[in-house]
Amino acid sequence: MDPPLVSESSFSAANPAAYSLDELWPFGGSEPGTGSLGLRMGNLGPNPNGFAESSGNRDGSAEESTVTEQSGGGGGGRKKRKEVSSEDESSKMVSTSSANDLLSESNGKRMKVAGSCVDNDGSKAEVEASSAADNKPAEGSTQPSEPPKQDYIHVRARRGQATDSHSLAERARREKISERMKILQDLVPGCNKVIGKALVLDEIINYIQSLQRQVEFLSMKLEAVNSRMGMNPVMDGFPPKDLGSHQFDASGMIFGSQSMGEYAQSSQPEWLHMQVGGSFERAT
Amino acid sequence: MTPKGVTLNTNSHKIKFARRFIRTLLKMRKNAPSSSSIEEIRKRSQRIKIAAYSSMAHAVGSRRAWSRAILFKLRNRARHHGMMRRRSMKKRVIKNDPPGDQSQTNKLRQLVPGGKAMDMCSLLEETAHYIRSLSTQVKVMQTIADHFSK
């Protein structure tokens, strides 16, 4: 039994490229779910330590045994030997072609990553595979994508970016934040030219503070006007009750129809005027 | 400056706010103790400011977090009116911000009402809406002041 062992070990150590070919070949013919999984595991394949841990020498189907037969063809076919007791290659083949649960629970972190990607999204899984396939980049394109589920945010990881679910969620959150920052930049005048999140936040804070100060100033002004008119309400020729309904309509008209266009055009000068009047330090 | 849907939306808020605010002003005018000490004037202007904020919050309704916060605060203030000033409340600050602009984010949290309990995303969203409403408020108050002081 020595020669088969020698050929086996020499095969698994010497030509890792044969793995990829032989792992690509049979799973293209199998059903699509396990096929894609098998391909992903094939991408992870050149890391031998990850697969040495997978102890499951599951019931090797005939297909896998023939595969190992073909892969070992260069060193002389030792089919019996591999099926029975080999730990390195046939176990690897079995684990790659087995179902999701085995993948997610058998191995360490990379397996878990692959499992979570399967849970999340087909495109994520594909991206994960392409980013993980550093040694064999050509295989990422042959990946058949699984049918995507609807209620997930579509996140795409570029090559070299982290792909576990926390990083993906963080990236989605950051995108959302930057999008809202953009909305705020459109809202705050003079904020479009500012570059950098901290400066934009500064501008926003200044703007809100100045608006609140304007409210304060205007309430003081209104208080003066209001108390003046409250002290001698006959001055304008209206008793206060009548004044109420009258002004009510007038103000509704003012704010409803006319002021909209006026404000849209002249908001900036008015704003400037307000700053001068209230002695605010903001200088846009 | 703002997109079309936004102005339409703010327009209805504007009318609602103006109505409510003018009603409050008239009520204040009717039963104003016409004394002109500085303390009285300050108190009255403070009340007008609160009226402006609460009118805006009422106009926006309780759909937004910041208006909810204002309404809640006002209700609490009305309830604890004669009681002690303020007890120290427990602050719920969510700490998942990037550490770079921590101080500015905290500043923004203090400025936007109800912002202490928000995460970054909703804080920015509420800030956008708050800025819109605040500028509307300023414009309306300006117009009222101009109209009255003619």
Short mmCIF file of C-alpha atoms in Angstrom, two decimals, chain A residues 212-226, chain B residues 21 25 41-42 44-52 141 145:
data_model
loop_
_atom_site.label_atom_id
_atom_site.label_comp_id
_atom_site.label_asym_id
_atom_site.label_seq_id
_atom_site.Cartn_x
_atom_site.Cartn_y
_atom_site.Cartn_z
CA GLN A 212 -32.48 79.62 15.78
CA ARG A 213 -31.02 82.98 16.60
CA GLN A 214 -33.16 84.50 13.92
CA VAL A 215 -36.18 82.96 15.52
CA GLU A 216 -35.16 84.47 18.80
CA PHE A 217 -34.60 87.85 17.30
CA LEU A 218 -37.85 87.74 15.41
CA SER A 219 -39.76 86.76 18.48
CA MET A 220 -38.31 89.77 20.25
CA LYS A 221 -39.33 91.94 17.38
CA LEU A 222 -42.77 90.43 17.28
CA GLU A 223 -43.10 90.92 20.97
CA ALA A 224 -42.40 94.60 20.59
CA VAL A 225 -44.87 94.93 17.76
CA ASN A 226 -47.45 92.81 19.44
CA PHE B 21 -48.83 81.28 15.29
CA LEU B 25 -50.05 86.04 19.00
CA ILE B 41 -40.44 91.93 27.88
CA ARG B 42 -37.95 89.13 28.01
CA ARG B 44 -42.98 87.68 26.71
CA SER B 45 -40.53 87.29 23.89
CA GLN B 46 -39.54 83.97 25.31
CA ARG B 47 -43.14 82.95 25.25
CA ILE B 48 -43.47 84.04 21.67
CA LYS B 49 -40.44 82.02 20.76
CA ILE B 50 -41.87 78.96 22.40
CA ALA B 51 -45.14 79.60 20.64
CA ALA B 52 -43.34 79.76 17.33
CA MET B 141 -42.16 85.26 11.23
CA ALA B 145 -43.22 91.21 11.65
#
